[in-house]
Amino acid sequence: MAESATKILLTEQVIRDKVKELAATIAGEYNGKNPVVVGILKGACIFLSDLIREMQIPCTVDFVRIASYGAKKETSGNITITKDLETPVKGRDVLVVEDIVDTGLTLSYFVEVIKQRQPATLRVCVLLDKPKRRIVPFSADYVGFSIEDEFVVGYGLDYNEKYRYLRDIRIVGSTD
Ligand code: XMP
Ligand code: MG
């Protein structure tokens, strides 16, 4: 089945404005704290890069890679960390940054892992939220956009490694 990504859901300008808004809120709450900003690879890389530059507060940046094995567009319950943090987070203010929360499995798993490391505080920021798809309860502390149950790409999000470079966020459709 061929797919296309021509239907724009969120334009570059709309995303930029939202990132600025989120960054202003976060910067206000973390002022003077030097948080560890944890990006989940690969999808969050572009969002995190824009977010910290808008936040304009000192922070440590680190990344994790989390794999879930299952069908292509789905998250299975089988989740593992394939690249862990290099930064000790005990006693630190941790802000996890993710592109999208869908079933909630990835973030609920990762939040538990970080909690065991005893951070001073732990919050999660997601650019996109698909609340209708939840399998496990999960609420992020900062949410950019709540969207319908559609597969989206661009601004770091991919479909089989395609479309991450797009400046906007688009809905993936089938061409046949
Ligand atoms: P869960 O289901 O664990 O999923 O909350 C989070 C991860 O699933 C991927 N995901 C998507 N990726 N477009 C994407 O490019 C989407 O619409 C989408 N929905 C879920 C993504 O990797 C996310 O980190
Ligand atoms: Mg992801």
Coordinates of N, CA, C and O and ligand atoms in Angstrom, one line a residue:
M1 N 0.8 -1.2 0.0 CA 0.0 0.0 0.0 C 0.9 1.3 0.0 O 1.7 1.4 0.9
A2 N 0.7 2.1 -1.0 CA 1.5 3.4 -1.0 C 0.8 4.4 -0.1 O -0.4 4.3 0.1
E3 N 1.6 5.3 0.4 CA 1.0 6.3 1.2 C 1.5 7.7 0.8 O 2.5 7.8 0.1
S4 N 0.7 8.7 1.2 CA 1.1 10.1 0.9 C 1.0 10.9 2.1 O 0.2 10.6 3.1
A5 N 1.6 12.1 2.1 CA 1.5 13.0 3.2 C 1.3 14.4 2.7 O 2.2 15.2 2.6
T6 N 0.1 14.7 2.2 CA -0.2 16.0 1.5 C -1.1 16.9 2.3 O -1.2 18.1 2.1
K7 N -1.8 16.2 3.3 CA -2.9 17.0 4.0 C -2.3 17.6 5.3 O -1.9 17.0 6.2
I8 N -2.1 19.0 5.2 CA -1.5 19.7 6.4 C -2.5 19.8 7.5 O -3.6 20.3 7.3
L9 N -2.0 19.3 8.7 CA -2.8 19.5 9.9 C -2.4 20.7 10.7 O -3.3 21.5 11.2
L10 N -1.1 20.9 10.8 CA -0.6 22.0 11.6 C 0.5 22.7 10.8 O 1.5 22.0 10.5
T11 N 0.3 24.0 10.5 CA 1.3 24.7 9.7 C 2.6 25.0 10.5 O 2.5 25.0 11.8
E12 N 3.6 25.3 9.8 CA 4.9 25.7 10.5 C 4.6 26.9 11.5 O 5.1 26.9 12.6
Q13 N 3.8 27.9 11.0 CA 3.6 29.0 11.9 C 2.8 28.7 13.2 O 3.1 29.1 14.3
V14 N 1.8 27.8 13.0 CA 1.0 27.4 14.1 C 1.8 26.6 15.1 O 1.7 26.8 16.3
I15 N 2.7 25.7 14.6 CA 3.6 25.0 15.5 C 4.6 25.9 16.2 O 4.7 25.8 17.4
R16 N 5.1 26.9 15.5 CA 6.1 27.8 16.1 C 5.4 28.6 17.2 O 6.0 28.8 18.3
D17 N 4.2 29.1 16.9 CA 3.5 29.9 18.0 C 3.3 29.0 19.2 O 3.4 29.5 20.4
K18 N 2.9 27.8 19.0 CA 2.6 26.9 20.1 C 3.9 26.5 20.9 O 3.9 26.5 22.2
V19 N 5.0 26.3 20.2 CA 6.2 26.0 20.9 C 6.6 27.2 21.7 O 7.1 27.0 22.9
K20 N 6.5 28.4 21.2 CA 6.8 29.6 22.0 C 6.0 29.7 23.3 O 6.4 30.0 24.3
E21 N 4.7 29.4 23.1 CA 3.7 29.5 24.2 C 4.1 28.4 25.3 O 4.2 28.7 26.5
L22 N 4.4 27.2 24.9 CA 4.8 26.1 25.8 C 6.1 26.5 26.5 O 6.3 26.4 27.7
A23 N 7.0 27.0 25.7 CA 8.4 27.4 26.2 C 8.3 28.5 27.3 O 8.9 28.4 28.3
A24 N 7.4 29.4 27.0 CA 7.2 30.5 28.0 C 6.7 30.0 29.3 O 7.2 30.4 30.4
T25 N 5.7 29.1 29.2 CA 5.1 28.5 30.5 C 6.2 27.7 31.2 O 6.4 27.9 32.4
I26 N 6.9 26.9 30.5 CA 7.9 26.0 31.1 C 9.0 26.9 31.7 O 9.5 26.6 32.8
A27 N 9.5 27.8 30.9 CA 10.6 28.7 31.4 C 10.2 29.4 32.7 O 11.0 29.5 33.6
G28 N 9.0 29.8 32.8 CA 8.5 30.5 34.0 C 8.6 29.5 35.2 O 9.0 29.9 36.3
E29 N 8.2 28.3 35.0 CA 8.1 27.3 36.1 C 9.4 26.7 36.5 O 9.6 26.3 37.6
Y30 N 10.4 26.8 35.5 CA 11.7 26.2 35.8 C 12.8 27.2 36.0 O 14.0 26.9 36.1
N31 N 12.4 28.5 36.1 CA 13.4 29.5 36.2 C 14.3 29.3 37.5 O 13.8 29.1 38.5
G32 N 15.6 29.3 37.2 CA 16.5 29.1 38.3 C 16.8 27.7 38.7 O 17.4 27.4 39.7
K33 N 16.2 26.8 38.0 CA 16.3 25.3 38.4 C 17.3 24.5 37.6 O 17.6 23.4 38.0
N34 N 17.7 24.8 36.4 CA 18.6 24.0 35.6 C 18.1 22.6 35.4 O 18.7 21.6 35.8
P35 N 16.9 22.4 34.8 CA 16.4 21.0 34.6 C 17.2 20.2 33.7 O 17.9 20.7 32.9
V36 N 16.9 18.8 33.8 CA 17.4 17.9 32.8 C 16.3 17.7 31.8 O 15.2 17.2 32.2
V37 N 16.5 18.2 30.6 CA 15.5 18.0 29.6 C 15.8 16.7 28.8 O 16.9 16.6 28.2
V38 N 14.9 15.8 28.9 CA 15.1 14.4 28.3 C 14.3 14.3 27.0 O 13.1 14.2 27.1
G39 N 14.9 14.1 25.9 CA 14.2 13.9 24.7 C 14.1 12.4 24.4 O 15.1 11.7 24.6
I40 N 13.0 12.0 23.8 CA 12.9 10.6 23.4 C 13.1 10.5 21.9 O 12.4 11.1 21.1
L41 N 14.2 9.8 21.6 CA 14.6 9.7 20.2 C 13.6 8.7 19.4 O 13.2 7.8 20.1
K42 N 13.5 8.9 18.1 CA 14.0 10.0 17.4 C 13.0 11.1 17.3 O 13.4 12.3 17.0
G43 N 11.8 10.8 17.5 CA 10.7 11.7 17.1 C 10.7 13.1 17.8 O 10.3 14.1 17.2
A44 N 11.3 13.2 19.0 CA 11.2 14.5 19.7 C 12.4 15.4 19.4 O 12.4 16.5 19.9
C45 N 13.3 15.0 18.5 CA 14.5 15.8 18.4 C 14.3 17.2 17.9 O 14.9 18.1 18.4
I46 N 13.4 17.4 17.0 CA 13.1 18.7 16.4 C 12.4 19.6 17.4 O 12.7 20.7 17.6
F47 N 11.3 19.0 18.0 CA 10.5 19.7 19.0 C 11.4 20.1 20.1 O 11.4 21.3 20.6
L48 N 12.3 19.2 20.7 CA 13.2 19.6 21.8 C 14.1 20.7 21.4 O 14.3 21.7 22.2
S49 N 14.7 20.6 20.2 CA 15.6 21.7 19.7 C 15.0 23.0 19.7 O 15.6 24.0 20.1
D50 N 13.8 23.1 19.2 CA 13.0 24.4 19.1 C 12.6 24.8 20.5 O 12.7 26.0 20.9
L51 N 12.1 23.9 21.3 CA 11.6 24.2 22.7 C 12.7 24.8 23.6 O 12.5 25.9 24.2
I52 N 13.9 24.2 23.6 CA 14.9 24.7 24.5 C 15.4 26.1 24.1 O 15.8 26.9 24.9
R53 N 15.4 26.3 22.8 CA 15.9 27.6 22.3 C 14.9 28.7 22.6 O 15.2 29.9 22.7
E54 N 13.6 28.3 22.7 CA 12.6 29.3 23.1 C 12.5 29.5 24.6 O 12.2 30.6 25.1
M55 N 12.9 28.4 25.3 CA 12.8 28.5 26.8 C 13.9 29.5 27.3 O 13.6 30.3 28.2
Q56 N 15.1 29.5 26.7 CA 16.1 30.4 27.1 C 16.4 30.3 28.6 O 16.6 31.4 29.3
I57 N 16.5 29.1 29.2 CA 17.0 29.0 30.6 C 18.1 27.9 30.6 O 18.0 27.0 29.7
P58 N 19.0 28.0 31.5 CA 20.0 26.9 31.5 C 19.4 25.6 31.8 O 18.5 25.4 32.6
C59 N 19.9 24.5 31.0 CA 19.4 23.2 31.2 C 20.4 22.2 30.7 O 21.3 22.5 30.0
T60 N 20.3 21.0 31.2 CA 21.1 19.9 30.7 C 20.2 19.1 29.7 O 19.0 18.9 30.0
V61 N 20.8 18.8 28.5 CA 20.0 18.0 27.5 C 20.5 16.6 27.5 O 21.7 16.4 27.4
D62 N 19.6 15.6 27.5 CA 20.0 14.2 27.3 C 18.9 13.5 26.5 O 17.8 14.1 26.4
F63 N 19.2 12.4 26.0 CA 18.3 11.6 25.1 C 18.2 10.2 25.5 O 19.2 9.6 26.0
V64 N 17.0 9.6 25.3 CA 16.9 8.1 25.4 C 16.3 7.7 24.2 O 15.6 8.4 23.4
R65 N 16.5 6.4 23.9 CA 15.8 5.8 22.8 C 15.0 4.6 23.3 O 15.5 3.8 24.1
I66 N 13.7 4.6 23.0 CA 12.8 3.6 23.5 C 12.2 2.8 22.4 O 11.7 3.4 21.4
A67 N 12.4 1.5 22.4 CA 11.9 0.7 21.3 C 10.6 -0.1 21.8 O 10.6 -0.5 22.9
S68 N 9.6 -0.1 20.9 CA 8.5 -1.0 21.2 C 8.3 -1.9 20.0 O 8.3 -1.4 18.9
Y69 N 8.2 -3.1 20.3 CA 8.1 -4.1 19.2 C 6.7 -4.5 18.9 O 6.0 -4.9 19.8
G70 N 6.2 -4.3 17.7 CA 4.8 -4.6 17.4 C 4.6 -4.2 15.9 O 5.5 -4.0 15.1
A71 N 3.3 -4.1 15.6 CA 2.9 -3.7 14.2 C 3.4 -2.3 13.9 O 3.6 -1.5 14.8
K72 N 3.5 -2.0 12.7 CA 4.1 -0.7 12.2 C 3.6 0.6 12.9 O 4.4 1.4 13.3
K73 N 2.3 0.8 12.8 CA 1.8 2.0 13.3 C 1.4 1.9 14.8 O 0.9 2.9 15.4
E74 N 1.6 0.8 15.4 CA 1.1 0.6 16.7 C 2.2 0.5 17.7 O 3.3 0.1 17.4
T75 N 1.9 0.7 19.0 CA 2.9 0.5 20.0 C 2.4 -0.8 20.7 O 1.3 -0.9 21.1
S76 N 3.3 -1.7 20.8 CA 3.0 -3.0 21.6 C 3.3 -2.7 23.0 O 3.9 -1.8 23.4
G77 N 2.9 -3.7 23.9 CA 3.2 -3.5 25.3 C 4.7 -3.9 25.6 O 5.2 -3.7 26.7
N78 N 5.4 -4.3 24.6 CA 6.8 -4.8 24.8 C 7.8 -3.6 24.6 O 8.2 -3.4 23.5
I79 N 8.1 -3.0 25.7 CA 8.9 -1.7 25.6 C 10.2 -1.9 26.3 O 10.3 -2.4 27.4
T80 N 11.3 -1.4 25.6 CA 12.6 -1.5 26.3 C 13.3 -0.2 25.9 O 13.1 0.4 24.9
I81 N 14.3 0.2 26.8 CA 15.1 1.3 26.6 C 16.4 0.8 25.8 O 17.1 -0.1 26.3
T82 N 16.6 1.3 24.6 CA 17.7 0.8 23.8 C 18.9 1.7 23.9 O 20.0 1.4 23.6
K83 N 18.7 3.0 24.4 CA 19.8 3.9 24.7 C 19.3 4.7 25.9 O 18.3 5.4 25.8
D84 N 20.1 4.5 27.0 CA 19.7 5.1 28.2 C 20.3 6.5 28.4 O 21.1 6.9 27.6
L85 N 19.8 7.2 29.4 CA 20.4 8.6 29.7 C 21.8 8.4 30.2 O 22.2 7.4 30.7
E86 N 22.6 9.5 29.9 CA 24.0 9.5 30.4 C 24.0 10.4 31.7 O 25.0 10.4 32.4
T87 N 23.0 11.1 32.0 CA 23.0 12.0 33.1 C 22.3 11.4 34.3 O 21.1 10.9 34.2
P88 N 22.9 11.4 35.5 CA 22.2 11.0 36.7 C 21.1 12.0 37.0 O 21.3 13.2 37.0
V89 N 19.9 11.5 37.3 CA 18.8 12.4 37.5 C 18.3 12.5 38.9 O 17.4 13.2 39.3
K90 N 19.0 11.7 39.8 CA 18.6 11.8 41.2 C 18.7 13.2 41.8 O 19.8 13.8 41.6
G91 N 17.7 13.7 42.3 CA 17.6 15.0 42.9 C 17.5 16.2 41.9 O 17.5 17.3 42.2
R92 N 17.4 15.8 40.6 CA 17.3 16.8 39.6 C 15.8 17.1 39.2 O 15.0 16.2 39.4
D93 N 15.6 18.2 38.6 CA 14.3 18.5 38.0 C 14.3 18.0 36.6 O 15.0 18.5 35.7
V94 N 13.4 17.0 36.3 CA 13.5 16.3 35.0 C 12.2 16.7 34.2 O 11.1 16.6 34.7
L95 N 12.5 17.1 33.0 CA 11.4 17.4 32.0 C 11.6 16.4 30.8 O 12.5 16.6 30.1
V96 N 10.6 15.5 30.7 CA 10.7 14.6 29.5 C 9.9 15.3 28.4 O 8.8 15.8 28.5
V97 N 10.6 15.2 27.2 CA 10.0 15.9 26.0 C 9.7 14.8 25.0 O 10.7 14.1 24.6
E98 N 8.5 14.7 24.5 CA 8.1 13.6 23.5 C 7.3 14.3 22.4 O 6.6 15.3 22.6
D99 N 7.4 13.7 21.2 CA 6.6 14.2 20.1 C 5.1 14.0 20.3 O 4.3 14.9 20.1
I100 N 4.7 12.7 20.7 CA 3.3 12.4 20.7 C 3.0 11.4 21.8 O 3.8 10.5 22.0
V101 N 1.9 11.5 22.4 CA 1.4 10.4 23.3 C 0.1 9.8 22.6 O -0.8 10.6 22.3
D102 N 0.2 8.5 22.5 CA -0.8 7.8 21.7 C -1.5 6.8 22.6 O -2.5 7.2 23.3
T103 N -1.1 5.6 22.7 CA -1.7 4.6 23.6 C -1.3 5.0 25.0 O -2.0 4.6 26.0
G104 N -0.2 5.7 25.2 CA 0.2 6.0 26.6 C 1.2 5.0 27.1 O 1.8 5.2 28.2
L105 N 1.4 3.9 26.4 CA 2.3 2.8 26.9 C 3.8 3.3 27.1 O 4.4 3.0 28.1
T106 N 4.3 4.0 26.1 CA 5.7 4.4 26.1 C 5.9 5.4 27.3 O 6.8 5.1 28.1
L107 N 5.2 6.4 27.4 CA 5.4 7.4 28.4 C 5.1 6.9 29.8 O 5.8 7.2 30.8
S108 N 4.1 6.1 30.0 CA 3.8 5.6 31.3 C 4.9 4.6 31.8 O 5.3 4.7 32.9
Y109 N 5.5 3.9 30.9 CA 6.6 3.0 31.2 C 7.8 3.9 31.6 O 8.4 3.7 32.6
F110 N 8.1 4.8 30.7 CA 9.3 5.6 30.9 C 9.3 6.5 32.2 O 10.3 6.6 32.9
V111 N 8.1 7.0 32.5 CA 7.9 7.8 33.7 C 8.2 6.9 35.0 O 8.9 7.4 35.9
E112 N 7.8 5.7 34.9 CA 8.0 4.8 36.1 C 9.5 4.5 36.2 O 10.1 4.5 37.3
V113 N 10.2 4.3 35.1 CA 11.7 4.1 35.1 C 12.4 5.3 35.7 O 13.2 5.1 36.6
I114 N 12.0 6.5 35.3 CA 12.7 7.7 35.9 C 12.3 7.9 37.3 O 13.2 8.3 38.1
K115 N 11.1 7.7 37.7 CA 10.7 7.8 39.1 C 11.6 7.0 40.0 O 11.9 7.4 41.1
Q116 N 11.9 5.8 39.6 CA 12.8 4.9 40.4 C 14.1 5.5 40.6 O 14.9 5.1 41.6
R117 N 14.5 6.4 39.8 CA 15.8 7.1 39.9 C 15.8 8.3 40.9 O 16.7 9.1 41.0
Q118 N 14.6 8.6 41.4 CA 14.4 9.6 42.4 C 14.8 11.0 42.0 O 15.6 11.7 42.6
P119 N 14.2 11.5 40.9 CA 14.4 12.9 40.6 C 13.7 13.8 41.6 O 12.8 13.3 42.3
A120 N 14.1 15.1 41.7 CA 13.4 16.0 42.6 C 12.0 16.2 42.1 O 11.0 16.2 42.9
T121 N 11.8 16.5 40.8 CA 10.5 16.6 40.2 C 10.6 16.0 38.8 O 11.7 15.8 38.2
L122 N 9.4 15.6 38.3 CA 9.3 14.9 37.0 C 8.1 15.4 36.3 O 7.0 15.2 36.8
R123 N 8.2 16.0 35.1 CA 7.1 16.4 34.3 C 7.3 16.0 32.9 O 8.5 15.8 32.5
V124 N 6.2 15.9 32.2 CA 6.3 15.5 30.8 C 5.6 16.6 29.9 O 4.5 17.1 30.2
C125 N 6.3 16.9 28.8 CA 5.8 17.8 27.8 C 5.7 17.1 26.5 O 6.7 16.5 26.0
V126 N 4.5 17.1 25.9 CA 4.3 16.5 24.5 C 3.8 17.5 23.6 O 3.0 18.4 23.9
L127 N 4.2 17.4 22.3 CA 3.7 18.4 21.3 C 2.3 18.0 21.0 O 1.4 18.8 20.9
L128 N 2.1 16.6 20.8 CA 0.8 16.2 20.3 C 0.2 15.1 21.3 O 0.9 14.3 21.9
D129 N -1.1 15.1 21.4 CA -1.8 14.1 22.2 C -3.0 13.6 21.4 O -3.7 14.3 20.8
K130 N -3.0 12.2 21.4 CA -4.2 11.6 20.8 C -5.0 10.9 21.9 O -4.9 9.7 22.1
P131 N -5.8 11.6 22.6 CA -6.4 11.0 23.8 C -7.4 9.9 23.5 O -7.5 9.0 24.4
K132 N -7.9 9.8 22.3 CA -8.9 8.7 22.0 C -8.2 7.3 21.9 O -8.9 6.3 21.9
R133 N -6.9 7.3 21.8 CA -6.2 6.1 21.5 C -5.6 5.4 22.8 O -5.0 4.4 22.8
R134 N -5.8 6.0 24.0 CA -5.2 5.5 25.2 C -5.6 4.1 25.5 O -6.7 3.7 25.5
I135 N -4.5 3.3 25.9 CA -4.7 2.0 26.4 C -4.5 2.0 27.9 O -5.2 1.3 28.7
V136 N -3.5 2.8 28.3 CA -3.3 3.0 29.7 C -3.5 4.5 30.0 O -3.2 5.4 29.2
P137 N -4.0 4.9 31.2 CA -4.2 6.3 31.5 C -2.9 7.0 31.6 O -1.9 6.5 32.1
F138 N -2.8 8.2 30.9 CA -1.6 9.0 31.0 C -2.0 10.4 30.6 O -2.6 10.7 29.6
S139 N -1.6 11.4 31.4 CA -1.7 12.8 31.1 C -0.4 13.5 31.2 O 0.3 13.4 32.2
A140 N 0.0 14.2 30.1 CA 1.2 15.0 30.2 C 0.9 16.3 30.9 O -0.2 16.7 31.0
D141 N 2.0 16.9 31.4 CA 1.8 18.1 32.2 C 1.7 19.3 31.2 O 1.0 20.3 31.5
Y142 N 2.4 19.2 30.1 CA 2.3 20.3 29.1 C 1.9 19.6 27.7 O 2.6 18.7 27.3
V143 N 0.9 20.1 27.1 CA 0.4 19.5 25.8 C 0.3 20.6 24.8 O -0.4 21.6 25.0
G144 N 0.9 20.4 23.6 CA 0.8 21.4 22.5 C -0.6 21.3 21.9 O -1.4 22.3 22.0
F145 N -0.9 20.2 21.3 CA -2.2 20.1 20.5 C -2.8 18.7 20.8 O -2.1 17.7 20.8
S146 N -4.1 18.7 21.0 CA -4.8 17.5 21.2 C -5.4 17.2 19.8 O -6.0 18.1 19.2
I147 N -5.1 16.0 19.2 CA -5.5 15.7 17.8 C -6.4 14.5 17.8 O -6.4 13.7 18.7
E148 N -7.0 14.3 16.6 CA -7.9 13.2 16.4 C -7.0 11.9 16.1 O -5.8 12.0 16.0
D149 N -7.7 10.8 16.0 CA -7.0 9.5 15.8 C -6.6 9.4 14.3 O -7.3 8.7 13.5
E150 N -5.5 10.1 14.0 CA -5.0 10.0 12.6 C -3.5 9.9 12.7 O -2.9 10.5 13.6
F151 N -2.9 9.2 11.8 CA -1.4 9.0 11.8 C -0.8 10.3 11.2 O -1.1 10.7 10.1
V152 N 0.1 10.9 12.0 CA 0.7 12.2 11.5 C 2.2 12.1 11.4 O 2.8 11.3 12.1
V153 N 2.7 12.9 10.5 CA 4.2 12.9 10.2 C 4.7 14.4 10.1 O 3.9 15.3 9.9
G154 N 6.0 14.5 10.1 CA 6.6 15.8 10.0 C 7.0 16.4 11.3 O 6.6 15.9 12.4
Y155 N 7.9 17.4 11.3 CA 8.4 18.0 12.5 C 9.0 16.9 13.5 O 8.7 16.9 14.6
G156 N 9.7 16.0 12.9 CA 10.4 14.9 13.7 C 9.6 13.6 13.6 O 10.2 12.6 13.8
L157 N 8.3 13.7 13.3 CA 7.6 12.4 13.3 C 7.7 11.7 11.9 O 7.7 12.4 10.9
D158 N 7.8 10.4 12.0 CA 8.0 9.7 10.7 C 7.0 8.6 10.4 O 6.2 8.2 11.3
Y159 N 7.0 8.2 9.2 CA 6.3 7.0 8.8 C 7.4 6.2 8.1 O 7.9 6.6 7.0
N160 N 7.8 5.1 8.7 CA 8.9 4.3 8.2 C 10.1 5.1 7.8 O 10.7 5.0 6.8
E161 N 10.5 6.0 8.7 CA 11.6 6.9 8.6 C 11.5 8.0 7.5 O 12.4 8.8 7.3
K162 N 10.3 8.1 6.9 CA 10.1 9.2 6.0 C 9.4 10.4 6.7 O 8.7 10.2 7.7
Y163 N 9.6 11.5 6.1 CA 8.8 12.8 6.4 C 9.3 13.5 7.7 O 8.7 14.5 8.0
R164 N 10.3 13.1 8.4 CA 10.7 13.7 9.6 C 11.1 15.2 9.3 O 11.0 16.1 10.2
Y165 N 11.6 15.5 8.2 CA 12.2 16.8 7.8 C 11.1 17.8 7.5 O 11.4 19.0 7.5
L166 N 9.9 17.4 7.4 CA 8.8 18.4 7.0 C 8.7 19.5 8.1 O 8.8 19.2 9.3
R167 N 8.5 20.7 7.7 CA 8.4 21.8 8.7 C 7.0 21.9 9.3 O 6.8 22.4 10.4
D168 N 6.0 21.3 8.6 CA 4.7 21.2 9.1 C 4.3 19.8 9.5 O 5.1 18.9 9.4
I169 N 3.1 19.6 10.1 CA 2.7 18.3 10.5 C 1.5 17.9 9.6 O 0.6 18.7 9.4
R170 N 1.6 16.7 9.0 CA 0.6 16.3 8.0 C 0.0 15.0 8.4 O 0.6 14.2 9.1
I171 N -1.2 14.7 7.8 CA -1.9 13.5 8.0 C -1.4 12.5 6.9 O -1.4 12.9 5.7
V172 N -1.1 11.3 7.3 CA -0.7 10.3 6.3 C -2.0 9.6 5.8 O -2.9 9.2 6.6
G173 N -2.1 9.5 4.5 CA -3.2 8.9 3.8 C -2.8 7.8 2.9 O -1.6 7.8 2.4
S174 N -3.7 6.9 2.6 CA -3.4 5.9 1.6 C -3.7 6.4 0.2 O -4.6 7.2 0.0
T175 N -2.8 6.1 -0.8 CA -3.0 6.6 -2.1 C -3.8 5.5 -3.0 O -4.2 5.8 -4.1
D176 N -3.9 4.3 -2.4 CA -4.7 3.3 -3.2 C -6.0 3.0 -2.5 O -6.4 3.5 -1.5
Ligands
XMP1 P1 2.4 5.3 22.6 O1 1.3 4.5 21.9 O2 3.3 4.5 23.4 O3 3.2 5.9 21.4 O4 1.8 6.5 23.4 C1 4.1 6.9 21.4 C2 4.9 6.6 20.2 O5 4.2 6.1 19.1 C3 4.6 6.7 17.9 N1 3.4 7.3 17.3 C4 3.4 8.1 16.2 N2 4.4 8.4 15.3 N3 2.8 9.5 14.0 C5 4.1 9.1 14.2 O6 5.0 9.4 13.5 C6 1.8 9.3 14.7 O7 0.6 9.6 14.5 C7 2.1 8.4 15.9 N4 1.3 8.0 16.9 C8 2.1 7.3 17.7 C9 5.6 7.7 18.2 O8 6.9 7.2 18.0 C10 5.4 8.0 19.7 O9 6.7 8.3 20.3
MG2 MG 8.5 8.6 19.4

